[in-house]
Amino acid sequence: MPGVVVLGCQFGDEGKGKVIDYLAERADLVVRFHGGANAGHTVLVGDEKYAFHLVPSGILRPATMNVIGNGVVVEPPALLQELEDLRKRGHAAENLRISDRAHIVMPYHKVQDRVEEDLKGRLKAGTTGRGIGPAYEDKVGRFGIRMADLLDPSMLQDKLETVVPIKQRLLQAYGSHEVLDAKAIFREYAGYGERLARYVTDTSILVEAALRSGKRILFEGAHGTLLDVDFGVYPFGVSSNCAAAMASIGSGVGPQAIGEVIGVVKAFTSRVGTGPFPAELQDATAEHLRERGGGEYGTTTHRPRRVGWIDLVMLRLAARVNGLTGIAVTKLDVLGGLPTVKACTAYTFAEERIEEFPADLRVLSKARPVFEEFAGWPDLKEDEWGRLARKGYDALPETMRAYLDAISKAMRAPIRVVSVGQSREATIHLAT
Ligand code: GDP
């Protein structure tokens, strides 16, 4: 393998953490290539639960190098807190490197995030308020602060003397009373620079050298394709590209570095935040999915997720824009016990059938789902699913396999991983 990209095909929270954790075992390098501390992965190792926001998921394996690529926006206090938590739990995190080109989330970004959200009205994206969007805005606006600036106090001071007054005027124009103190910001962030300096390097060189020497690289996606700033439900998504090609730009290596793209698909759909959701459920089945879904609450936001049936229209878009070579389906156990399981195969709008995911929000918000029904499968306990998983794919209920076949056919990619529980054991990996 040159590089494998693992990413979410829906709205995030697909269970990527578990799939990435498994693949990280075989990887020499794990790279985060986009997003910020607004992402979250949950990894369960034995009884220990780890929630990662900025550090890549291979951090628990000392022999694996973990890279925060240039495509990520870094919130230094959040990262330092995460490293401190890991240290307290016995993980030194010496195997971390951060790109000197990664942009920094500054305190004024958080204020800007909140006031912009307030002013956006119906276009409110429902952000986590962590300043990620404004940090990306500054990156593109070319007055962002980068990791390299944090390590160079005179450069940092220089930049802040220009940027902070601009931000102050912007916030005032927005009607905010927040007063920014450039000197205090400088002191705080130069301090973070000192503490993070040991991890900072030109990670593009590191990733390219690893590729050249035949090392195995795992590119770890955050969020999900339907939150992608180009292909997601714009503007109700995130500020970065989540699609597979971003792995190349966000880590500083050419696209031929990507050999495989594994799309993680939850057996149903869930999302936090606002925006159209054609296959959304509001009934007792919704409660079943939310409660049984291992607590369908966001890893970072803790907000209850909106849930619905699997949406193959969305998933076809995800398969296309990511160029998937394989699919990992998770949380099939959560659907256990339902007499029938549905899949949204198309939408209707103004009496027309829509097969491809529309860009037009007006169409999307009025689109009615067309469902295909599948027979359900039994509700088993975690250890029972684990025992079945050990026996392999053919031991799974026939009805579940029929459902998986329909997903694979719609997405035109083979099923590579099946997950029927939280534990590492409740997972089937199919050979290529
Ligand atoms: P991520 O951001 O895509 O990694 O998703 P989350 O961190 O929100 O993970 C989703 C949750 O689902 C975590 O608590 C996982 O342990 C759990 N999970 C992952 N796969 C499965 C599965 O197949 N079945 C069940 N019941 N839970 C799972």
CSV table of C-alpha atoms and ligand atoms in Angstrom, one decimal:
chain,number,residue,atom,x,y,z
A,1,MET,CA,0.0,0.0,0.0
A,2,PRO,CA,1.3,3.5,-0.7
A,3,GLY,CA,-1.3,5.3,1.4
A,4,VAL,CA,-4.8,4.4,2.7
A,5,VAL,CA,-7.3,7.1,3.3
A,6,VAL,CA,-10.1,6.4,5.8
A,7,LEU,CA,-12.9,8.9,5.9
A,8,GLY,CA,-16.5,9.2,6.8
A,9,CYS,CA,-19.2,9.0,4.1
A,10,GLN,CA,-22.0,10.7,6.0
A,11,PHE,CA,-22.1,13.5,8.6
A,12,GLY,CA,-19.2,12.3,10.8
A,13,ASP,CA,-19.6,10.0,13.8
A,14,GLU,CA,-19.7,7.0,11.5
A,15,GLY,CA,-17.4,5.1,13.8
A,16,LYS,CA,-14.2,6.0,11.9
A,17,GLY,CA,-12.2,5.9,15.1
A,18,LYS,CA,-12.6,2.1,15.4
A,19,VAL,CA,-11.8,1.4,11.7
A,20,ILE,CA,-8.8,3.8,11.9
A,21,ASP,CA,-7.6,2.3,15.1
A,22,TYR,CA,-7.6,-1.2,13.5
A,23,LEU,CA,-5.7,0.0,10.4
A,24,ALA,CA,-3.3,2.1,12.5
A,25,GLU,CA,-2.0,-1.1,13.9
A,26,ARG,CA,-0.5,-1.8,10.5
A,27,ALA,CA,0.5,1.7,9.7
A,28,ASP,CA,3.9,3.3,10.2
A,29,LEU,CA,2.5,6.8,10.0
A,30,VAL,CA,-0.9,8.2,10.7
A,31,VAL,CA,-1.7,11.6,9.2
A,32,ARG,CA,-4.6,14.0,10.1
A,33,PHE,CA,-5.0,16.2,7.0
A,34,HIS,CA,-7.9,18.6,7.7
A,35,GLY,CA,-10.3,20.0,10.3
A,36,GLY,CA,-9.6,21.1,13.8
A,37,ALA,CA,-10.6,20.3,17.4
A,38,ASN,CA,-14.2,20.3,16.2
A,39,ALA,CA,-13.7,16.7,15.1
A,40,GLY,CA,-13.8,13.7,17.4
A,41,HIS,CA,-13.0,10.1,17.3
A,42,THR,CA,-13.8,7.5,19.9
A,43,VAL,CA,-11.5,4.6,20.3
A,44,LEU,CA,-12.2,1.8,22.8
A,45,VAL,CA,-9.1,-0.2,23.9
A,46,GLY,CA,-10.3,-2.9,26.3
A,47,ASP,CA,-12.4,-1.0,28.8
A,48,GLU,CA,-10.5,2.3,28.2
A,49,LYS,CA,-12.3,4.9,26.1
A,50,TYR,CA,-10.3,7.6,24.4
A,51,ALA,CA,-11.8,10.6,22.7
A,52,PHE,CA,-9.4,12.3,20.3
A,53,HIS,CA,-9.9,15.7,18.8
A,54,LEU,CA,-6.7,16.9,17.3
A,55,VAL,CA,-4.1,14.1,17.9
A,56,PRO,CA,-4.2,11.4,15.2
A,57,SER,CA,-5.6,8.0,16.3
A,58,GLY,CA,-2.2,6.1,16.1
A,59,ILE,CA,-1.0,8.0,19.1
A,60,LEU,CA,-1.6,5.1,21.4
A,61,ARG,CA,0.9,3.0,19.5
A,62,PRO,CA,4.5,4.2,20.3
A,63,ALA,CA,6.0,2.7,17.1
A,64,THR,CA,3.6,4.6,14.9
A,65,MET,CA,4.5,8.2,13.9
A,66,ASN,CA,1.5,10.6,14.1
A,67,VAL,CA,1.3,13.7,12.0
A,68,ILE,CA,-0.9,16.8,12.2
A,69,GLY,CA,-0.7,17.9,8.6
A,70,ASN,CA,-0.7,21.4,7.1
A,71,GLY,CA,-4.4,21.1,6.3
A,72,VAL,CA,-5.4,21.0,9.9
A,73,VAL,CA,-6.1,24.1,12.0
A,74,VAL,CA,-4.6,23.8,15.4
A,75,GLU,CA,-6.0,25.2,18.7
A,76,PRO,CA,-2.9,25.1,20.9
A,77,PRO,CA,-4.5,25.0,24.4
A,78,ALA,CA,-6.8,22.2,23.2
A,79,LEU,CA,-3.9,20.2,21.8
A,80,LEU,CA,-1.8,20.7,24.9
A,81,GLN,CA,-4.7,19.6,27.1
A,82,GLU,CA,-5.2,16.5,24.9
A,83,LEU,CA,-1.4,15.7,25.3
A,84,GLU,CA,-1.6,16.3,29.0
A,85,ASP,CA,-4.6,13.9,29.3
A,86,LEU,CA,-2.7,11.3,27.3
A,87,ARG,CA,0.4,11.7,29.5
A,88,LYS,CA,-1.7,11.2,32.7
A,89,ARG,CA,-2.9,7.9,31.2
A,90,GLY,CA,0.6,6.8,30.5
A,91,HIS,CA,1.1,7.8,26.9
A,92,ALA,CA,4.1,10.1,26.4
A,93,ALA,CA,3.0,11.1,22.9
A,94,GLU,CA,6.7,11.4,21.8
A,95,ASN,CA,5.5,10.0,18.4
A,96,LEU,CA,3.7,13.3,17.4
A,97,ARG,CA,4.8,15.8,14.7
A,98,ILE,CA,3.0,19.0,13.7
A,99,SER,CA,3.3,20.8,10.4
A,100,ASP,CA,5.0,24.2,10.6
A,101,ARG,CA,2.4,25.2,7.9
A,102,ALA,CA,-0.6,24.3,10.0
A,103,HIS,CA,-2.7,27.4,10.8
A,104,ILE,CA,-3.6,28.4,14.3
A,105,VAL,CA,-7.0,29.0,15.8
A,106,MET,CA,-6.6,32.3,17.6
A,107,PRO,CA,-8.9,33.6,20.4
A,108,TYR,CA,-10.5,36.2,18.1
A,109,HIS,CA,-11.6,33.4,15.8
A,110,LYS,CA,-13.8,32.0,18.5
A,111,VAL,CA,-15.4,35.4,19.1
A,112,GLN,CA,-15.8,35.8,15.3
A,113,ASP,CA,-17.4,32.3,15.1
A,114,ARG,CA,-20.0,33.2,17.7
A,115,VAL,CA,-21.0,36.6,16.3
A,116,GLU,CA,-21.0,35.4,12.7
A,117,GLU,CA,-23.3,32.5,13.7
A,118,ASP,CA,-25.6,34.9,15.5
A,119,LEU,CA,-25.8,37.2,12.5
A,120,LYS,CA,-26.3,34.4,9.9
A,121,GLY,CA,-29.9,33.6,10.8
A,122,ARG,CA,-31.3,30.8,8.7
A,123,LEU,CA,-27.8,30.2,7.3
A,124,LYS,CA,-26.4,29.4,10.7
A,125,ALA,CA,-24.3,26.2,10.2
A,126,GLY,CA,-24.7,25.2,13.9
A,127,THR,CA,-20.9,25.3,14.4
A,128,THR,CA,-19.2,24.1,17.6
A,129,GLY,CA,-18.1,27.7,18.2
A,130,ARG,CA,-14.4,26.7,18.3
A,131,GLY,CA,-13.3,29.2,15.7
A,132,ILE,CA,-12.4,26.7,13.1
A,133,GLY,CA,-14.3,28.4,10.2
A,134,PRO,CA,-12.8,31.8,10.9
A,135,ALA,CA,-9.3,30.3,11.1
A,136,TYR,CA,-9.8,28.8,7.6
A,137,GLU,CA,-11.2,32.1,6.5
A,138,ASP,CA,-8.0,33.8,7.6
A,139,LYS,CA,-5.9,31.1,5.9
A,140,VAL,CA,-7.5,31.9,2.5
A,141,GLY,CA,-7.6,35.6,3.3
A,142,ARG,CA,-3.8,35.3,3.8
A,143,PHE,CA,-3.6,36.8,7.2
A,144,GLY,CA,-3.6,33.6,9.2
A,145,ILE,CA,-1.1,32.8,11.9
A,146,ARG,CA,0.8,29.6,11.2
A,147,MET,CA,2.6,27.1,13.5
A,148,ALA,CA,6.0,28.5,12.2
A,149,ASP,CA,4.9,32.0,13.4
A,150,LEU,CA,4.4,30.7,16.9
A,151,LEU,CA,8.0,29.6,17.0
A,152,ASP,CA,9.3,33.0,15.8
A,153,PRO,CA,8.3,35.6,18.5
A,154,SER,CA,9.3,38.6,16.4
A,155,MET,CA,7.3,37.4,13.4
A,156,LEU,CA,4.3,36.5,15.7
A,157,GLN,CA,4.4,40.0,17.3
A,158,ASP,CA,4.7,41.7,13.9
A,159,LYS,CA,1.7,39.8,12.5
A,160,LEU,CA,-0.4,40.3,15.5
A,161,GLU,CA,0.2,44.0,15.5
A,162,THR,CA,-1.4,44.1,12.0
A,163,VAL,CA,-4.0,41.4,12.3
A,164,VAL,CA,-5.5,42.2,15.8
A,165,PRO,CA,-6.6,45.8,14.9
A,166,ILE,CA,-8.3,44.4,11.7
A,167,LYS,CA,-10.1,41.8,13.8
A,168,GLN,CA,-11.0,44.5,16.4
A,169,ARG,CA,-12.6,46.6,13.7
A,170,LEU,CA,-14.4,43.6,12.2
A,171,LEU,CA,-15.8,42.6,15.6
A,172,GLN,CA,-16.9,46.2,16.3
A,173,ALA,CA,-18.6,46.3,12.9
A,174,TYR,CA,-20.5,43.1,13.8
A,175,GLY,CA,-21.7,44.9,17.0
A,176,SER,CA,-19.5,42.9,19.4
A,177,HIS,CA,-18.1,44.6,22.5
A,178,GLU,CA,-15.1,42.2,22.8
A,179,VAL,CA,-11.8,44.0,23.4
A,180,LEU,CA,-8.8,42.3,22.0
A,181,ASP,CA,-5.4,42.7,23.6
A,182,ALA,CA,-2.6,42.1,21.1
A,183,LYS,CA,0.1,42.0,23.8
A,184,ALA,CA,-1.7,39.5,25.9
A,185,ILE,CA,-2.5,37.3,22.9
A,186,PHE,CA,1.2,37.5,21.9
A,187,ARG,CA,2.4,36.4,25.3
A,188,GLU,CA,0.0,33.5,25.5
A,189,TYR,CA,0.6,32.2,22.0
A,190,ALA,CA,4.4,32.6,22.1
A,191,GLY,CA,4.2,30.5,25.3
A,192,TYR,CA,2.3,27.8,23.4
A,193,GLY,CA,4.9,28.0,20.7
A,194,GLU,CA,7.6,27.2,23.2
A,195,ARG,CA,5.7,24.2,24.6
A,196,LEU,CA,4.8,22.8,21.1
A,197,ALA,CA,8.2,23.5,19.4
A,198,ARG,CA,9.6,20.0,20.0
A,199,TYR,CA,6.8,18.6,17.8
A,200,VAL,CA,6.9,21.1,15.0
A,201,THR,CA,8.6,20.3,11.7
A,202,ASP,CA,8.1,20.3,7.9
A,203,THR,CA,5.9,17.2,7.9
A,204,SER,CA,5.6,17.2,4.1
A,205,ILE,CA,9.2,16.1,4.0
A,206,LEU,CA,8.6,13.4,6.7
A,207,VAL,CA,5.5,12.0,4.9
A,208,GLU,CA,7.2,12.0,1.5
A,209,ALA,CA,10.3,10.3,2.9
A,210,ALA,CA,8.1,7.6,4.5
A,211,LEU,CA,6.3,7.0,1.2
A,212,ARG,CA,9.6,6.8,-0.6
A,213,SER,CA,10.9,4.2,1.7
A,214,GLY,CA,7.8,2.0,1.4
A,215,LYS,CA,6.3,2.8,4.8
A,216,ARG,CA,2.6,2.3,5.3
A,217,ILE,CA,0.7,5.5,5.7
A,218,LEU,CA,-2.8,6.0,7.0
A,219,PHE,CA,-4.5,9.3,6.2
A,220,GLU,CA,-7.2,9.8,8.8
A,221,GLY,CA,-10.2,11.8,7.7
A,222,ALA,CA,-12.3,13.8,10.2
A,223,HIS,CA,-16.0,14.8,9.9
A,224,GLY,CA,-17.7,13.3,6.9
A,225,THR,CA,-18.2,13.8,3.2
A,226,LEU,CA,-21.6,15.4,3.6
A,227,LEU,CA,-20.0,18.1,5.7
A,228,ASP,CA,-17.3,18.8,3.0
A,229,VAL,CA,-17.2,22.5,2.1
A,230,ASP,CA,-17.7,21.8,-1.6
A,231,PHE,CA,-19.7,18.6,-1.8
A,232,GLY,CA,-21.6,18.6,1.5
A,233,VAL,CA,-24.9,20.1,2.4
A,234,TYR,CA,-23.5,23.7,2.0
A,235,PRO,CA,-23.5,25.8,4.1
A,236,PHE,CA,-24.5,23.4,6.9
A,237,GLY,CA,-21.1,21.7,7.1
A,238,VAL,CA,-17.5,22.4,8.0
A,239,SER,CA,-14.9,24.8,6.5
A,240,SER,CA,-12.5,22.2,5.1
A,241,ASN,CA,-12.6,19.7,2.3
A,242,CYS,CA,-13.3,16.3,3.8
A,243,ALA,CA,-13.0,14.3,0.5
A,244,ALA,CA,-10.1,11.9,-0.1
A,245,ALA,CA,-8.1,14.3,-2.4
A,246,MET,CA,-7.6,16.6,0.6
A,247,ALA,CA,-5.3,13.9,2.1
A,248,SER,CA,-2.8,14.9,-0.6
A,249,ILE,CA,-3.0,18.7,-0.2
A,250,GLY,CA,-3.5,18.5,3.6
A,251,SER,CA,-0.3,16.5,4.2
A,252,GLY,CA,1.9,17.9,1.4
A,253,VAL,CA,2.3,14.9,-0.9
A,254,GLY,CA,1.2,14.2,-4.4
A,255,PRO,CA,-2.1,12.5,-5.2
A,256,GLN,CA,-0.3,9.2,-6.2
A,257,ALA,CA,0.4,8.8,-2.5
A,258,ILE,CA,-3.2,7.6,-2.2
A,259,GLY,CA,-3.6,4.0,-3.1
A,260,GLU,CA,-6.8,3.0,-1.3
A,261,VAL,CA,-9.8,5.0,-0.1
A,262,ILE,CA,-12.0,3.3,2.5
A,263,GLY,CA,-15.3,5.0,3.2
A,264,VAL,CA,-16.8,4.5,6.6
A,265,VAL,CA,-20.6,4.2,6.5
A,266,LYS,CA,-22.9,3.9,9.5
A,267,ALA,CA,-25.8,1.5,8.9
A,268,PHE,CA,-28.1,4.4,9.4
A,269,THR,CA,-27.7,8.2,9.2
A,270,SER,CA,-27.2,10.6,12.0
A,271,ARG,CA,-26.1,14.2,12.2
A,272,VAL,CA,-25.7,17.1,14.7
A,273,GLY,CA,-26.6,20.6,13.7
A,274,THR,CA,-29.0,22.1,11.3
A,275,GLY,CA,-29.7,21.5,7.6
A,276,PRO,CA,-31.9,19.4,5.4
A,277,PHE,CA,-32.0,15.7,6.1
A,278,PRO,CA,-34.5,13.9,3.8
A,279,ALA,CA,-34.4,10.5,5.4
A,280,GLU,CA,-34.7,11.9,9.0
A,281,LEU,CA,-36.9,9.9,11.4
A,282,GLN,CA,-39.0,11.5,14.2
A,283,ASP,CA,-40.8,8.4,15.5
A,284,ALA,CA,-40.1,5.5,17.9
A,285,THR,CA,-37.5,4.1,15.5
A,286,ALA,CA,-35.6,7.3,15.9
A,287,GLU,CA,-35.5,6.8,19.7
A,288,HIS,CA,-34.4,3.2,19.1
A,289,LEU,CA,-31.5,4.3,16.9
A,290,ARG,CA,-30.5,7.2,19.2
A,291,GLU,CA,-30.5,5.2,22.4
A,292,ARG,CA,-29.1,2.0,21.1
A,293,GLY,CA,-26.5,3.7,18.9
A,294,GLY,CA,-24.1,3.7,21.8
A,295,GLY,CA,-25.5,7.1,22.8
A,296,GLU,CA,-25.9,9.0,19.6
A,297,TYR,CA,-24.4,12.2,21.0
A,298,GLY,CA,-21.5,14.0,19.3
A,299,THR,CA,-18.0,13.2,20.6
A,300,THR,CA,-17.0,16.8,20.6
A,301,THR,CA,-20.3,18.6,21.0
A,302,HIS,CA,-22.3,16.1,23.1
A,303,ARG,CA,-25.3,17.3,21.2
A,304,PRO,CA,-28.0,14.7,20.6
A,305,ARG,CA,-27.8,13.6,17.0
A,306,ARG,CA,-30.7,13.7,14.5
A,307,VAL,CA,-31.2,10.2,13.1
A,308,GLY,CA,-32.7,8.6,10.0
A,309,TRP,CA,-32.5,5.6,7.7
A,310,ILE,CA,-29.4,5.1,5.6
A,311,ASP,CA,-29.4,7.4,2.6
A,312,LEU,CA,-28.0,5.8,-0.6
A,313,VAL,CA,-28.4,9.0,-2.6
A,314,MET,CA,-25.9,10.7,-0.2
A,315,LEU,CA,-23.7,7.6,-0.2
A,316,ARG,CA,-23.5,7.5,-4.0
A,317,LEU,CA,-22.2,11.1,-3.9
A,318,ALA,CA,-19.7,10.1,-1.2
A,319,ALA,CA,-18.6,7.1,-3.3
A,320,ARG,CA,-18.1,9.3,-6.4
A,321,VAL,CA,-16.3,12.3,-4.9
A,322,ASN,CA,-14.0,10.2,-2.8
A,323,GLY,CA,-13.2,7.5,-5.4
A,324,LEU,CA,-13.8,4.8,-2.8
A,325,THR,CA,-12.0,1.5,-3.2
A,326,GLY,CA,-13.8,-0.1,-0.3
A,327,ILE,CA,-16.5,0.4,2.3
A,328,ALA,CA,-16.5,-0.2,6.1
A,329,VAL,CA,-20.1,-0.5,7.4
A,330,THR,CA,-20.5,0.1,11.2
A,331,LYS,CA,-23.2,-0.1,13.8
A,332,LEU,CA,-25.2,-2.9,12.1
A,333,ASP,CA,-25.9,-4.3,15.6
A,334,VAL,CA,-27.8,-1.1,16.4
A,335,LEU,CA,-30.5,-2.0,13.8
A,336,GLY,CA,-30.9,-5.4,15.4
A,337,GLY,CA,-34.4,-6.3,16.6
A,338,LEU,CA,-36.2,-4.1,14.1
A,339,PRO,CA,-38.7,-6.1,12.0
A,340,THR,CA,-37.7,-4.2,8.8
A,341,VAL,CA,-34.9,-1.9,7.9
A,342,LYS,CA,-35.2,0.8,5.2
A,343,ALA,CA,-32.8,2.4,2.8
A,344,CYS,CA,-33.5,5.7,1.0
A,345,THR,CA,-32.7,5.0,-2.6
A,346,ALA,CA,-33.9,8.2,-4.3
A,347,TYR,CA,-35.9,11.4,-3.5
A,348,THR,CA,-38.9,12.9,-5.1
A,349,PHE,CA,-39.3,16.7,-5.7
A,350,ALA,CA,-42.1,18.3,-7.6
A,351,GLU,CA,-43.2,14.9,-8.8
A,352,GLU,CA,-39.8,14.1,-10.2
A,353,ARG,CA,-37.6,11.4,-9.1
A,354,ILE,CA,-34.1,12.5,-8.0
A,355,GLU,CA,-31.3,10.0,-8.1
A,356,GLU,CA,-28.3,12.3,-7.6
A,357,PHE,CA,-27.7,14.4,-4.5
A,358,PRO,CA,-28.8,18.0,-5.3
A,359,ALA,CA,-26.8,21.1,-4.7
A,360,ASP,CA,-30.0,23.2,-4.5
A,361,LEU,CA,-30.9,23.6,-0.8
A,362,ARG,CA,-34.5,24.4,-1.7
A,363,VAL,CA,-34.8,21.1,-3.5
A,364,LEU,CA,-33.0,19.2,-0.7
A,365,SER,CA,-35.2,20.7,2.0
A,366,LYS,CA,-38.4,19.7,0.3
A,367,ALA,CA,-37.2,16.3,-1.1
A,368,ARG,CA,-39.2,13.3,0.0
A,369,PRO,CA,-37.4,10.1,0.5
A,370,VAL,CA,-38.2,6.9,-1.5
A,371,PHE,CA,-37.5,3.9,0.6
A,372,GLU,CA,-36.7,0.3,-0.1
A,373,GLU,CA,-37.5,-2.2,2.6
A,374,PHE,CA,-35.3,-5.0,3.9
A,375,ALA,CA,-36.0,-7.8,6.4
A,376,GLY,CA,-34.4,-7.1,9.8
A,377,TRP,CA,-32.0,-9.2,11.8
A,378,PRO,CA,-31.9,-10.3,15.4
A,379,ASP,CA,-30.9,-8.2,18.4
A,380,LEU,CA,-27.9,-9.9,19.8
A,381,LYS,CA,-25.6,-9.0,22.7
A,382,GLU,CA,-22.2,-7.6,22.1
A,383,ASP,CA,-20.4,-10.9,22.9
A,384,GLU,CA,-22.8,-12.8,20.7
A,385,TRP,CA,-22.0,-10.5,17.8
A,386,GLY,CA,-18.3,-10.9,18.7
A,387,ARG,CA,-18.6,-14.7,18.4
A,388,LEU,CA,-20.3,-14.4,15.0
A,389,ALA,CA,-17.7,-11.9,13.8
A,390,ARG,CA,-14.9,-14.4,14.6
A,391,LYS,CA,-16.6,-16.9,12.4
A,392,GLY,CA,-16.5,-14.5,9.5
A,393,TYR,CA,-18.8,-12.8,7.0
A,394,ASP,CA,-20.8,-15.8,6.0
A,395,ALA,CA,-21.9,-16.4,9.6
A,396,LEU,CA,-23.7,-13.1,9.6
A,397,PRO,CA,-27.5,-13.2,9.3
A,398,GLU,CA,-28.6,-13.6,5.6
A,399,THR,CA,-30.8,-10.5,5.9
A,400,MET,CA,-27.9,-8.4,7.1
A,401,ARG,CA,-25.8,-9.6,4.2
A,402,ALA,CA,-28.6,-8.7,1.8
A,403,TYR,CA,-28.6,-5.2,3.3
A,404,LEU,CA,-24.8,-5.0,2.9
A,405,ASP,CA,-25.0,-6.1,-0.7
A,406,ALA,CA,-27.5,-3.3,-1.5
A,407,ILE,CA,-25.1,-0.7,0.1
A,408,SER,CA,-22.2,-2.1,-1.9
A,409,LYS,CA,-24.1,-2.2,-5.1
A,410,ALA,CA,-25.4,1.4,-4.7
A,411,MET,CA,-21.9,2.7,-3.9
A,412,ARG,CA,-20.2,0.5,-6.5
A,413,ALA,CA,-17.4,-0.5,-4.1
A,414,PRO,CA,-16.8,-3.7,-2.2
A,415,ILE,CA,-17.4,-4.1,1.5
A,416,ARG,CA,-14.1,-4.3,3.3
A,417,VAL,CA,-15.0,-4.0,7.0
A,418,VAL,CA,-18.2,-5.0,8.9
A,419,SER,CA,-18.6,-3.7,12.4
A,420,VAL,CA,-21.3,-5.2,14.7
A,421,GLY,CA,-20.3,-3.8,18.1
A,422,GLN,CA,-18.1,-1.3,19.9
A,423,SER,CA,-15.3,-3.7,20.7
A,424,ARG,CA,-12.3,-4.5,18.4
A,425,GLU,CA,-13.6,-8.2,18.4
A,426,ALA,CA,-17.0,-7.4,16.9
A,427,THR,CA,-15.3,-6.5,13.6
A,428,ILE,CA,-14.9,-8.5,10.3
A,429,HIS,CA,-12.2,-7.5,7.9
A,430,LEU,CA,-12.7,-8.9,4.4
A,431,ALA,CA,-9.7,-9.6,2.3
A,432,THR,CA,-9.1,-7.4,-0.8
B,1,GDP,P1,-16.1,8.8,14.6
B,1,GDP,O1,-16.0,10.2,14.8
B,1,GDP,O2,-16.5,8.5,13.2
B,1,GDP,O3,-15.0,8.0,15.0
B,1,GDP,O4,-17.4,8.3,15.4
B,1,GDP,P2,-17.6,8.4,17.0
B,1,GDP,O5,-16.3,8.7,17.7
B,1,GDP,O6,-18.8,9.1,17.3
B,1,GDP,O7,-17.8,6.8,17.2
B,1,GDP,C1,-19.0,6.4,17.3
B,1,GDP,C2,-19.2,5.5,18.5
B,1,GDP,O8,-19.7,4.3,18.0
B,1,GDP,C3,-18.1,5.1,19.4
B,1,GDP,O9,-18.5,5.1,20.7
B,1,GDP,C4,-17.7,3.7,19.0
B,1,GDP,O10,-17.1,2.9,20.0
B,1,GDP,C5,-19.0,3.2,18.6
B,1,GDP,N1,-19.0,2.2,17.5
B,1,GDP,C6,-18.2,2.1,16.5
B,1,GDP,N2,-18.5,1.0,15.7
B,1,GDP,C7,-19.6,0.5,16.3
B,1,GDP,C8,-20.5,-0.7,16.0
B,1,GDP,O11,-20.3,-1.4,15.0
B,1,GDP,N3,-21.5,-0.9,16.9
B,1,GDP,C9,-21.8,-0.1,18.0
B,1,GDP,N4,-22.8,-0.4,18.8
B,1,GDP,N5,-21.0,1.0,18.3
B,1,GDP,C10,-19.9,1.2,17.5
